[in-house]
PDB file of C-alpha atoms and ligand atoms in Angstrom:
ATOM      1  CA  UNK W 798      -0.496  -0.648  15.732  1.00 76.00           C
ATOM      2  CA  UNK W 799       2.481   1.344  14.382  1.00 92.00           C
ATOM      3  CA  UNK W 800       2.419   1.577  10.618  1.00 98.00           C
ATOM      4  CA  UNK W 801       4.728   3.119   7.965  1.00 98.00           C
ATOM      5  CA  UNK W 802       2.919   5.730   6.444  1.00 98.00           C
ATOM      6  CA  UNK W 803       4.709   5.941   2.824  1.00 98.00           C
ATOM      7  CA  UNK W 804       4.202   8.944   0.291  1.00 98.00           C
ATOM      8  CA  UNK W 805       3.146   7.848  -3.143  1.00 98.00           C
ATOM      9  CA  UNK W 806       3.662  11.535  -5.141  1.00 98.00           C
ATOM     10  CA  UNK W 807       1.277  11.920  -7.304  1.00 98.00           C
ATOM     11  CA  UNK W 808       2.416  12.256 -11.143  1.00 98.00           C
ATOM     12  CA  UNK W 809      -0.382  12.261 -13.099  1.00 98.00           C
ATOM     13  CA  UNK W 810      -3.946  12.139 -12.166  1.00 98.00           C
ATOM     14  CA  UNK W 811      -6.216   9.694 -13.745  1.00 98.00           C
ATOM     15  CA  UNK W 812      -9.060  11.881 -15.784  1.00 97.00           C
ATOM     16  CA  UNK W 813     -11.543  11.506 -13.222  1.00 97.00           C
ATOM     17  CA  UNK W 814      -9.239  12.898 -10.697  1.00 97.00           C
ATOM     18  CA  UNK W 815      -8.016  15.542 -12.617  1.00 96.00           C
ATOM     19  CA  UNK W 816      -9.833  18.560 -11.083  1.00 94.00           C
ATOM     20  CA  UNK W 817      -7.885  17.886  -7.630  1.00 96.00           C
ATOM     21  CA  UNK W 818      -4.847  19.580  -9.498  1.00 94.00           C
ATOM     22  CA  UNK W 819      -6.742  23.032  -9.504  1.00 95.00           C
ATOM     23  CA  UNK W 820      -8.054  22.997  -6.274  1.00 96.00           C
ATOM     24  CA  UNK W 821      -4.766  21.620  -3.634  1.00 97.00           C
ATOM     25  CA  UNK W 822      -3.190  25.635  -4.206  1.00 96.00           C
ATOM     26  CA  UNK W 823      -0.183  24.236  -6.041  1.00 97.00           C
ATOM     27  CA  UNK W 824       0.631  21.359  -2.739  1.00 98.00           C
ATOM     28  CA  UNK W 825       2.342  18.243  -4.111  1.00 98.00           C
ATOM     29  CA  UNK W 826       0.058  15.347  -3.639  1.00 98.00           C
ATOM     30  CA  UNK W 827       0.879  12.472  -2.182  1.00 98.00           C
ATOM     31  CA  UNK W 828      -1.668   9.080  -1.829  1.00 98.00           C
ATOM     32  CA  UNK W 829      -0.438   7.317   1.427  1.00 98.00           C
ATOM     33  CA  UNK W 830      -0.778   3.795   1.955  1.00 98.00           C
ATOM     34  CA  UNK W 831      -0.111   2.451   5.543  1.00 98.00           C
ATOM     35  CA  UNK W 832       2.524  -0.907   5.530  1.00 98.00           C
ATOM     36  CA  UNK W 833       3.684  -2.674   8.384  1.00 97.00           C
ATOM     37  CA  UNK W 834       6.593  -4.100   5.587  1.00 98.00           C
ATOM     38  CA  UNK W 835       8.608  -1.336   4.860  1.00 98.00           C
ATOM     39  CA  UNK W 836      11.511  -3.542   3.648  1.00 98.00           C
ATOM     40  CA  UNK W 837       9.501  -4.686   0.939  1.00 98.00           C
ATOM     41  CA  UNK W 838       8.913  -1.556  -0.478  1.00 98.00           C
ATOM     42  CA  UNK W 839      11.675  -2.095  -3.473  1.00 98.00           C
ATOM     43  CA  UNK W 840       8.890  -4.389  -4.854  1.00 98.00           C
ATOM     44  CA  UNK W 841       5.764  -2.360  -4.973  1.00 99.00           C
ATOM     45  CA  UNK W 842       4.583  -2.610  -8.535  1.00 98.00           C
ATOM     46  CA  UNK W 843       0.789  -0.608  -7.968  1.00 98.00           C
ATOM     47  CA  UNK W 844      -1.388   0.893  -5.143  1.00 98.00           C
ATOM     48  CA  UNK W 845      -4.515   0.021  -4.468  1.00 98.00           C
ATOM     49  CA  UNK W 846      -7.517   1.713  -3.118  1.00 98.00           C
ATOM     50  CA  UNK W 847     -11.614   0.684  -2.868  1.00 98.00           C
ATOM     51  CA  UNK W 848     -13.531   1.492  -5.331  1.00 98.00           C
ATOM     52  CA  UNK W 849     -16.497   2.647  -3.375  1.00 97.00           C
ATOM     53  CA  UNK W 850     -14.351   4.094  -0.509  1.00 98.00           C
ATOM     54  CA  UNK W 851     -14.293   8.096  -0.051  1.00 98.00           C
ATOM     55  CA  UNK W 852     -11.191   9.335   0.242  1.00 98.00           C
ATOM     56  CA  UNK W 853     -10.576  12.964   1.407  1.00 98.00           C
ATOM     57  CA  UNK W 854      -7.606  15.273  -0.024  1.00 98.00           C
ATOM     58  CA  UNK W 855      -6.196  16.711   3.580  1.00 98.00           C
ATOM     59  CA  UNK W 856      -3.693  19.815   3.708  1.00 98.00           C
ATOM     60  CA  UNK W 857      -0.932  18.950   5.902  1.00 97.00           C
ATOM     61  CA  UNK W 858       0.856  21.899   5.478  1.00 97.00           C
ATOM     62  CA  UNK W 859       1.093  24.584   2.979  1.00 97.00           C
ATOM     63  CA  UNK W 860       3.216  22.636   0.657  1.00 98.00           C
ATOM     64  CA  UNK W 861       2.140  19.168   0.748  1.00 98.00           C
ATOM     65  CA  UNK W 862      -1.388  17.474   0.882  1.00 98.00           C
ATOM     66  CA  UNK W 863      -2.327  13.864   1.445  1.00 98.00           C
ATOM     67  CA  UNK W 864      -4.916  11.132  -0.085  1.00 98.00           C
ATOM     68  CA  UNK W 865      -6.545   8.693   2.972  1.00 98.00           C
ATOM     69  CA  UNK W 866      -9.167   8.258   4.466  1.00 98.00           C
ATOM     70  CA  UNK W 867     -11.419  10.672   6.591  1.00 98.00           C
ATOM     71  CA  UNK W 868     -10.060   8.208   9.791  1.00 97.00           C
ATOM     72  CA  UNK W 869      -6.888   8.093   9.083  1.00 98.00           C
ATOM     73  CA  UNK W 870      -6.794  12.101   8.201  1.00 98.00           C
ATOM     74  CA  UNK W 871      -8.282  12.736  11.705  1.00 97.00           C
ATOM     75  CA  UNK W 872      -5.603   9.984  13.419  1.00 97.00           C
ATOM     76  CA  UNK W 873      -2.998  11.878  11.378  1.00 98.00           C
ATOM     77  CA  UNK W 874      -4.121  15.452  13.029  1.00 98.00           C
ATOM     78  CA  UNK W 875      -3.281  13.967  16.664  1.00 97.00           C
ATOM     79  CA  UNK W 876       0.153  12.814  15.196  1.00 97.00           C
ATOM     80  CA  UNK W 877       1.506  16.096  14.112  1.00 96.00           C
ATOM     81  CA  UNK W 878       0.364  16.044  10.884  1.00 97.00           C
ATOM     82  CA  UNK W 879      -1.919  18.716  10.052  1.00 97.00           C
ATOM     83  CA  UNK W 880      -1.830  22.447  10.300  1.00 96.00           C
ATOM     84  CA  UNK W 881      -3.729  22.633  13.484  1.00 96.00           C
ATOM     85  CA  UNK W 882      -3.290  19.831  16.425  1.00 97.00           C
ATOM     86  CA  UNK W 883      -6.431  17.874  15.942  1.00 96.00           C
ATOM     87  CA  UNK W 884      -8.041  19.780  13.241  1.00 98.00           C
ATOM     88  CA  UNK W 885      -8.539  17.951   9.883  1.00 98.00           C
ATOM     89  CA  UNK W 886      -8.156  20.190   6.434  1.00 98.00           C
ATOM     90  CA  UNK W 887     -10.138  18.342   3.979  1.00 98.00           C
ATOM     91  CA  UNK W 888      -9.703  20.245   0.804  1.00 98.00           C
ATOM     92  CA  UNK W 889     -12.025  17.736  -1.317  1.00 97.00           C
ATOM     93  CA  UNK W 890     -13.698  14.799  -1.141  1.00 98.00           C
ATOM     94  CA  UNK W 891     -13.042  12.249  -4.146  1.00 98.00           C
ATOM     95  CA  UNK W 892     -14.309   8.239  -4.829  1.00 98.00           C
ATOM     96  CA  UNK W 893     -11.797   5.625  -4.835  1.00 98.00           C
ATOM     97  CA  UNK W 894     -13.060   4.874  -8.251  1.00 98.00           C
ATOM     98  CA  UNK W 895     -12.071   8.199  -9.913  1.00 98.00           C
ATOM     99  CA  UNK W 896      -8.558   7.650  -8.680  1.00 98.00           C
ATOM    100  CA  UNK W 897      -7.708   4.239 -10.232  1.00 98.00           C
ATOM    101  CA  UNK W 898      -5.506   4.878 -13.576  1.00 98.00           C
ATOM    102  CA  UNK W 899      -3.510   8.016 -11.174  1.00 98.00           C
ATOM    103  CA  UNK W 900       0.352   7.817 -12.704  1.00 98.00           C
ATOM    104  CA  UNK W 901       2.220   7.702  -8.311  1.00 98.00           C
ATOM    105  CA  UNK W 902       6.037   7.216  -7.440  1.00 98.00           C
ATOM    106  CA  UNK W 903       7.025   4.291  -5.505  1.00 98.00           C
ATOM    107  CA  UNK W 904       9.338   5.336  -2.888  1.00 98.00           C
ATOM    108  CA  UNK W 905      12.648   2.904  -2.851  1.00 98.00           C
ATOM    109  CA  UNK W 906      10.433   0.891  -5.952  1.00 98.00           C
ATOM    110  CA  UNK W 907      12.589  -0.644  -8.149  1.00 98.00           C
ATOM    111  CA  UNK W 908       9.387  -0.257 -10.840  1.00 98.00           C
ATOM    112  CA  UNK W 909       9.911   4.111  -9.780  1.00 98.00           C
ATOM    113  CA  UNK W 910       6.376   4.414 -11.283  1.00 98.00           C
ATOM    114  CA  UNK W 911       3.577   2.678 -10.627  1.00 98.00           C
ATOM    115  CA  UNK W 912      -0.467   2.957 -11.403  1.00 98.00           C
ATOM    116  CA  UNK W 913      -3.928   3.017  -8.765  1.00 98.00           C
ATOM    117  CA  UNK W 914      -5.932   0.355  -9.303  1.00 98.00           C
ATOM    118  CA  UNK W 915      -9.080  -1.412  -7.344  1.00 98.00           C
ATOM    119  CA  UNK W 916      -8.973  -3.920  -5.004  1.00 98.00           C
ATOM    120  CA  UNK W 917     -12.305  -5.511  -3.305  1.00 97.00           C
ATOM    121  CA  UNK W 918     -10.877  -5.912  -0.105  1.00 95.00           C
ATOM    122  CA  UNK W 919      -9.644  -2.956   0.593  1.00 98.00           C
ATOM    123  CA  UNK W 920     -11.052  -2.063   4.771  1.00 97.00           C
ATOM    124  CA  UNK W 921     -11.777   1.616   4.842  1.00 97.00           C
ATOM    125  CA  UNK W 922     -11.646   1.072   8.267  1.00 95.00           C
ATOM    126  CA  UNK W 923      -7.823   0.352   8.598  1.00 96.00           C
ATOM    127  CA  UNK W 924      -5.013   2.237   8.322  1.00 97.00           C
ATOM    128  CA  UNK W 925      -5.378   4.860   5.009  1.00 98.00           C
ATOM    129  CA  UNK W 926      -7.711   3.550   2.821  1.00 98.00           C
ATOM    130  CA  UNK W 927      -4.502   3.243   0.819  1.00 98.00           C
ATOM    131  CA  UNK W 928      -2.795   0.009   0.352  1.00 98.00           C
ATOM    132  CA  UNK W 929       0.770   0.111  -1.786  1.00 98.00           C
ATOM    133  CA  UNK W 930       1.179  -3.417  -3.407  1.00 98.00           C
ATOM    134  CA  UNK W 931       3.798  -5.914  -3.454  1.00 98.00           C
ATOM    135  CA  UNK W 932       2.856  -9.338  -5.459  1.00 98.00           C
ATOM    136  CA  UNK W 933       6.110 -10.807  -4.439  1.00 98.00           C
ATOM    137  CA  UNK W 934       5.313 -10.571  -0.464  1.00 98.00           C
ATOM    138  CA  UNK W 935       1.506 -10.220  -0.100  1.00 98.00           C
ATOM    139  CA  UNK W 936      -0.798 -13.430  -1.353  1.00 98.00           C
ATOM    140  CA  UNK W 937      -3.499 -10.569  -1.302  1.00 98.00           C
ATOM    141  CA  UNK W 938      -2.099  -8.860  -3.647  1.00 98.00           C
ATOM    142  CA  UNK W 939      -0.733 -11.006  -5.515  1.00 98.00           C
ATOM    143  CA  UNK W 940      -4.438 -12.925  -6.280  1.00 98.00           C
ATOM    144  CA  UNK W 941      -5.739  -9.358  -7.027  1.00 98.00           C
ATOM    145  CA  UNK W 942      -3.121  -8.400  -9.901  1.00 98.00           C
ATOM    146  CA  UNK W 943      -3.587 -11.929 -11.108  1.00 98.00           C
ATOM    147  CA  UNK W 944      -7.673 -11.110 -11.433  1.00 98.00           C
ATOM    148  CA  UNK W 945      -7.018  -7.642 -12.739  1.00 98.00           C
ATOM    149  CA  UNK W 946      -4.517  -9.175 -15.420  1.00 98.00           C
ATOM    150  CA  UNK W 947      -7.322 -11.734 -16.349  1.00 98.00           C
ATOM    151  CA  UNK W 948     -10.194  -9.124 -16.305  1.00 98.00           C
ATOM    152  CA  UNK W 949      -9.196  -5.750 -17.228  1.00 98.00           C
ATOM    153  CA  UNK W 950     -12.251  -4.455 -18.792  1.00 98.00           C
ATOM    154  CA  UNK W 951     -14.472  -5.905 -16.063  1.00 98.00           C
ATOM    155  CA  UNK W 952     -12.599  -3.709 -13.208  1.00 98.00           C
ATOM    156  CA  UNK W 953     -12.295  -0.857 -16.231  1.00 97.00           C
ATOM    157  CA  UNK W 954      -8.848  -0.538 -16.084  1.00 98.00           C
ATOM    158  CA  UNK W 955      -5.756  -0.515 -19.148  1.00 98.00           C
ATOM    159  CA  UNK W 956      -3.653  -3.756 -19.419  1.00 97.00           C
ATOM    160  CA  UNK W 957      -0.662  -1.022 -19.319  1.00 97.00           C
ATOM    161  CA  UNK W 958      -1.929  -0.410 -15.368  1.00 98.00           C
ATOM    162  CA  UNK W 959      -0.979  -4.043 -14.602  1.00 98.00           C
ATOM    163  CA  UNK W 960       1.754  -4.763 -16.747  1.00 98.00           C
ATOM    164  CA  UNK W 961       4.865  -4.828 -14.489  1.00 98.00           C
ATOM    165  CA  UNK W 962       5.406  -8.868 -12.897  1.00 98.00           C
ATOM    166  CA  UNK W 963       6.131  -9.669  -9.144  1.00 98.00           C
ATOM    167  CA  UNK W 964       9.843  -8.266  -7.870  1.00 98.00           C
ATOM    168  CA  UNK W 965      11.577 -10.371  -5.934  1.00 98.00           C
ATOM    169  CA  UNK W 966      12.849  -8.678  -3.147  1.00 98.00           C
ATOM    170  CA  UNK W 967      14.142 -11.361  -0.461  1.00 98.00           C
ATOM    171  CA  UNK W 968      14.478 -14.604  -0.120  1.00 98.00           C
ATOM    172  CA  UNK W 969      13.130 -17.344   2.172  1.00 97.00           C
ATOM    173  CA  UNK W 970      14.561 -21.210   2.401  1.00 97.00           C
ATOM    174  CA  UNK W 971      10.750 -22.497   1.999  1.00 97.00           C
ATOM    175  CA  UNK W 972       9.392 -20.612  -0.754  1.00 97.00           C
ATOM    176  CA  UNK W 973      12.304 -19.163  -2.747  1.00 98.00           C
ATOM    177  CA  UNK W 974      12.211 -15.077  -4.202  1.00 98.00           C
ATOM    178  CA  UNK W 975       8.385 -15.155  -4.638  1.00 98.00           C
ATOM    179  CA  UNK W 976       6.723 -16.229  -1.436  1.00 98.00           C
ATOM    180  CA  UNK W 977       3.452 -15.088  -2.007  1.00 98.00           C
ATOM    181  CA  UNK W 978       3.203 -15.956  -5.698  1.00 98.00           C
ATOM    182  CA  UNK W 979       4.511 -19.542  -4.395  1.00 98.00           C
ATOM    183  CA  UNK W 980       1.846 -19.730  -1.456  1.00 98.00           C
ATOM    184  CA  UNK W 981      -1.328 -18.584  -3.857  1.00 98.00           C
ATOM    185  CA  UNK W 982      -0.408 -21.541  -6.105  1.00 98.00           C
ATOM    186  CA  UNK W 983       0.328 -24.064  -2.730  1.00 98.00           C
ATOM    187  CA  UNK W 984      -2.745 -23.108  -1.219  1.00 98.00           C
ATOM    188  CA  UNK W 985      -4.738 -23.185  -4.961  1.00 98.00           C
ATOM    189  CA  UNK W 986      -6.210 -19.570  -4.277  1.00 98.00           C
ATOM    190  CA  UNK W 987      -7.974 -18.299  -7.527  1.00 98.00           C
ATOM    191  CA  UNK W 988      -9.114 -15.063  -6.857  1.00 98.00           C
ATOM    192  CA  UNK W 989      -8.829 -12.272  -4.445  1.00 98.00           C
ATOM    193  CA  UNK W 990     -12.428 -13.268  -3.180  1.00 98.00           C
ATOM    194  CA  UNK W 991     -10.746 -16.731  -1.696  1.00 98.00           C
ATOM    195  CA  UNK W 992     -10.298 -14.890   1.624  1.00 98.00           C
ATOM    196  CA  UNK W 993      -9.857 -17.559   4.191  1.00 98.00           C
ATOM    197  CA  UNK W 994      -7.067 -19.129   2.135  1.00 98.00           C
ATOM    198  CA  UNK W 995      -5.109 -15.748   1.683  1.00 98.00           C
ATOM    199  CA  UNK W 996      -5.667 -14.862   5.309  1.00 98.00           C
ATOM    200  CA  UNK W 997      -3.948 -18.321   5.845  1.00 98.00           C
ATOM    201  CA  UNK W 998      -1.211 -17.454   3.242  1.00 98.00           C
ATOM    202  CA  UNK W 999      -0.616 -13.731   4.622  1.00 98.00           C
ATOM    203  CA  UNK W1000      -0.162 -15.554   8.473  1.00 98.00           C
ATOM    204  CA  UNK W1001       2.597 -17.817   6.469  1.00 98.00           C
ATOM    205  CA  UNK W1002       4.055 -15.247   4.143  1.00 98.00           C
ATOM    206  CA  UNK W1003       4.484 -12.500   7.497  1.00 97.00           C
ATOM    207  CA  UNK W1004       5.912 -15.209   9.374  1.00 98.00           C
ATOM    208  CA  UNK W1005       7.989 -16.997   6.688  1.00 97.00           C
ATOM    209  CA  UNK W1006       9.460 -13.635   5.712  1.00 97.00           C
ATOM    210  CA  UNK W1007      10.248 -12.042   8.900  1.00 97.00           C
ATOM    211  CA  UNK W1008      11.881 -15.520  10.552  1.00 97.00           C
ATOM    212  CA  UNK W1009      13.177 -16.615   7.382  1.00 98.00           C
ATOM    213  CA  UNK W1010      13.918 -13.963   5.279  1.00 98.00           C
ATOM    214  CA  UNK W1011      17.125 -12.452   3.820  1.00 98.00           C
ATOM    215  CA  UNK W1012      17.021  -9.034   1.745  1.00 98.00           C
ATOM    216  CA  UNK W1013      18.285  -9.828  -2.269  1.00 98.00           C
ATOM    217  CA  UNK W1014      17.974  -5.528  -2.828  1.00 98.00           C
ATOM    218  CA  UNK W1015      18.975  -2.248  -2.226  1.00 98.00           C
ATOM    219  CA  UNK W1016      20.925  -0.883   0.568  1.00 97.00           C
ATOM    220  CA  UNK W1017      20.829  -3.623   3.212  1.00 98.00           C
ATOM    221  CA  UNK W1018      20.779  -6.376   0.832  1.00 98.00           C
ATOM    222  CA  UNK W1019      22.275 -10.040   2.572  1.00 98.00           C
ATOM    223  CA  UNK W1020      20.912  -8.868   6.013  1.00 98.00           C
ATOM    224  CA  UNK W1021      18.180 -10.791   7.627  1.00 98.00           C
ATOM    225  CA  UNK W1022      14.274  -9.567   7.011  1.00 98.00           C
ATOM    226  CA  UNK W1023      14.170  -8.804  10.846  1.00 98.00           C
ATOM    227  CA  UNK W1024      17.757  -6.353  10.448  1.00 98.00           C
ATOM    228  CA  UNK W1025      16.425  -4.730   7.842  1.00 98.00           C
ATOM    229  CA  UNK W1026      12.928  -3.423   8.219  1.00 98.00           C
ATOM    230  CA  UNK W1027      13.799  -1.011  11.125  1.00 98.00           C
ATOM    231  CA  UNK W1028      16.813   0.018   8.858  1.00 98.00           C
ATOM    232  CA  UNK W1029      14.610   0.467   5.731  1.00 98.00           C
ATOM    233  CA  UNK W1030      12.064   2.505   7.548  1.00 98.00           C
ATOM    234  CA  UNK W1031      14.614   4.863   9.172  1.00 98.00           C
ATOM    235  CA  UNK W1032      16.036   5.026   5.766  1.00 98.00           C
ATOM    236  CA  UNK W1033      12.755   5.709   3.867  1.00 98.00           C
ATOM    237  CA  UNK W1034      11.533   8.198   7.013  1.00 98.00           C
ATOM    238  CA  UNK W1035      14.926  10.684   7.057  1.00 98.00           C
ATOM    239  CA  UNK W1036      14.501  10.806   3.028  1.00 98.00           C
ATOM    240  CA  UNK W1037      11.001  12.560   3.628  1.00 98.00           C
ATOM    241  CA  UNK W1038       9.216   9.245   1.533  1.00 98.00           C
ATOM    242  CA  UNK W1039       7.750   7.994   4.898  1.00 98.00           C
ATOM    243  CA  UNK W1040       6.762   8.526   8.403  1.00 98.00           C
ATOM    244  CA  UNK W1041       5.261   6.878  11.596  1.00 98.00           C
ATOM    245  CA  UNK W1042       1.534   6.238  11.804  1.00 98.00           C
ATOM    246  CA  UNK W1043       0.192   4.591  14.650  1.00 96.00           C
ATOM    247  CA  UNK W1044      -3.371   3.818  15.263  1.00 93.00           C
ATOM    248  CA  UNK W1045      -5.060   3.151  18.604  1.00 87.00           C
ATOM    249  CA  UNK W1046      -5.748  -0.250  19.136  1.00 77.00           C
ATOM    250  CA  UNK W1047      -9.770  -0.040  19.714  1.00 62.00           C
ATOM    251  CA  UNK W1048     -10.450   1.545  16.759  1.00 52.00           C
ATOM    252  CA  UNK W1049      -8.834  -0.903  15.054  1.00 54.00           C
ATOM    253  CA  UNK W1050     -10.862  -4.262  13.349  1.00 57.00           C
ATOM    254  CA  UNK W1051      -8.038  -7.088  14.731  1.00 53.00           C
ATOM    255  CA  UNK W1052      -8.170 -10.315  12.704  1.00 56.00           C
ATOM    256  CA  UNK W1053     -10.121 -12.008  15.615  1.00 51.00           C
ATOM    257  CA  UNK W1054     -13.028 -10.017  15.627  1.00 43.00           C
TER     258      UNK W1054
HETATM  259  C1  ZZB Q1772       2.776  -3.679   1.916  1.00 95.02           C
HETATM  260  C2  ZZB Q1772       2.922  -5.115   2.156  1.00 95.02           C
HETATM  261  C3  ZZB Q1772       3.850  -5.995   1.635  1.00 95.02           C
HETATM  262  C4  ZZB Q1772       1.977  -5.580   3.087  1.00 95.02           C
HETATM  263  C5  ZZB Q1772       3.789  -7.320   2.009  1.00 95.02           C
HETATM  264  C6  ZZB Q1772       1.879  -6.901   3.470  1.00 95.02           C
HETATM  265  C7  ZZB Q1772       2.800  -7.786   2.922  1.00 95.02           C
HETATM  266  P1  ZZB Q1772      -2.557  -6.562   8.948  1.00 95.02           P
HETATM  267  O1  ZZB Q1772      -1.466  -7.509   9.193  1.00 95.02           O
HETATM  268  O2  ZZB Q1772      -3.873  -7.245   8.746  1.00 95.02           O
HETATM  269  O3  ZZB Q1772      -2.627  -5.413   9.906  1.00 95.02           O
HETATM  270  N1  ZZB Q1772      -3.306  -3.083   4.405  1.00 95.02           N
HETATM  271  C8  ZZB Q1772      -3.072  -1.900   5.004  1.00 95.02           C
HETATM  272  N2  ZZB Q1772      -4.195  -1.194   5.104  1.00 95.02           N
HETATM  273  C9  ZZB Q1772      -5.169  -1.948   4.568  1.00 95.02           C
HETATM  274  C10 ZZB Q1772      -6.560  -1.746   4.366  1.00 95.02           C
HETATM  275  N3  ZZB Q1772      -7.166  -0.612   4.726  1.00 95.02           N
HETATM  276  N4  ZZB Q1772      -7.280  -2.739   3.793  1.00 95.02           N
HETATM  277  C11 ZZB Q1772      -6.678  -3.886   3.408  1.00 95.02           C
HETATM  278  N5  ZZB Q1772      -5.364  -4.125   3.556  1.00 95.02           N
HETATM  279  C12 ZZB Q1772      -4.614  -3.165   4.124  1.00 95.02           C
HETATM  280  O4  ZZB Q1772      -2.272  -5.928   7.517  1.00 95.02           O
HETATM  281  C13 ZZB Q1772      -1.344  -4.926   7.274  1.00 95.02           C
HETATM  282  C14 ZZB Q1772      -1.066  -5.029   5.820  1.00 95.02           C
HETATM  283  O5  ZZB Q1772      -2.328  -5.071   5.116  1.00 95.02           O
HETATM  284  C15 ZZB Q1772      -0.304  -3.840   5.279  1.00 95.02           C
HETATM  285  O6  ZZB Q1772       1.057  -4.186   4.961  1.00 95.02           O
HETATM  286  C16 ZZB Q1772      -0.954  -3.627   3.929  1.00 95.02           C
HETATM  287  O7  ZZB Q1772      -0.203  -4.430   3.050  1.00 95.02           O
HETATM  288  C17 ZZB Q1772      -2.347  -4.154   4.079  1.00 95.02           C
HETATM  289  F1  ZZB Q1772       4.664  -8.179   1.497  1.00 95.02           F
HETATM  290  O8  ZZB Q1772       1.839  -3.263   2.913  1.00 95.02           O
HETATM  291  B1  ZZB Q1772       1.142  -4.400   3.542  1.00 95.02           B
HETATM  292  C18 ZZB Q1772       2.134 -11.207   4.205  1.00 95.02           C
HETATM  293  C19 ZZB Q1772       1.807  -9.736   4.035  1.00 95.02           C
HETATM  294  N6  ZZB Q1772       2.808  -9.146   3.232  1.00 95.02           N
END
């Protein structure tokens, strides 16, 4: 499975994450959530991570440090992404719940600045630990802003975390500039914890958008979905805001198991 890897810079921590600051030896840090839809990265409007995940802060290098799971750390260290070939630098161990309200960049986002917020079905077990979110693509997260918008003080987060809408960022003959928003209300999904409709949706929304699709932003805007997304990545990768991440196949959970 060959994922994006893309680097959400930390600006701000949250208050529970705060002590990571003091202890990363002045490294920017970056959470990095794994996509296999780098051309809809102009929509991300939040990042999501499980609450009762661990993540691990790992030095790559002596300047930059990265936010994923212990798995995908170790994965990373065979990839050329560590100091050491193989060898995992954990320089602290923080909950997934001390790191929702953390201030990130979007790379390419048309929303520059987004917020980390909880999401139930988040697999540690697959790719980072780190999902970036884009309600205009994703029924998942779509249903999940839409439950964190209706809750707020039940997942004990600000309104001001949720508050920017779905970005449309291409278009599809079916289901318009929102496909997943569109698809959540076709398939009457309610909440993120409907997870055999939005596993439906997702199959329709990946296929929809790749087959179907036509970009309506940034730099390859009017190509096709299927043009674009190599372009996007390549674009996002030789800016330094992204880079490959594959994972062998048997240690990942596939959708039939
Ligand atoms: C941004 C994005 C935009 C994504 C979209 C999807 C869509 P798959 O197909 O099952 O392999 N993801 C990545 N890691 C995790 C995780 N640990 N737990 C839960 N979800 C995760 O899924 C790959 C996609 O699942 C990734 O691509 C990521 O969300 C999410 F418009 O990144 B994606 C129709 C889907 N649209």
């Amino acid at each position: 499975q060959e994922y994006t890897g893309v680097k959400m810079e930390v600006v701000e921590w949250s208050p529970a994450a705060k002590a990571i600051e003091s202890k990363v030896n002045g490294r920017k840090v970056f959470l990095v959530a794994a996509t296999l839809r780098p051309e809809t990265m102009y929509g991300q409007t939040n990042c999501f991570v499980g609450t009762s995940i661990k993540y691990g802060v790992f030095a790559i290098n002596d300047t930059e440090a990265f936010v994923c799971t212990y798995r995908a750390a170790r994965n990373m260290a065979f990839q050329g992404l560590s100091p050491e070939r193989g060898q995992t630098q954990q320089l602290l161990e923080i909950d997934g719940a001390a790191l929702v309200g953390t201030k990130i960049k979007a790379p390419f986002g048309l929303a520059p600045e987004v917020f980390v917020l909880p999401m139930d079905n988040v697999l540690g077990t697959k790719g980072t630990g780190v999902v970036t979110s884009v309600p205009s693509d994703s029924p998942d997260d779509f249903a999940t802003v839409s439950d964190l918008r209706k809750k707020p003080e039940f997942y004990k987060i600000e309104r001001e975390w949720v508050s920017i809408d779905p970005i449309p960022v291409l278009m599809t003959p079916t289901y318009g500039e929102l496909t997943a928003p569109r698809l959540v209300e076709k398939l009457k999904i309610q909440s993120q914890k409907d997870v055999k409709q939005l596993a439906e949706a997702k199959e329709i929304a990946y296929k929809e958008g790749f087959y179907s699709g036509v970009m309506l932003v940034g730099e390859f805007k009017g190509l096709t979905v299927q043009e674009a997304k190599p372009k996007v990545r390549a674009s996002m990768i030789e800016q330094g805001l992204a880079f490959a991440y594959a994972e062998p196949e048997n240690l990942v959970i596939s959708r039939s198991a």
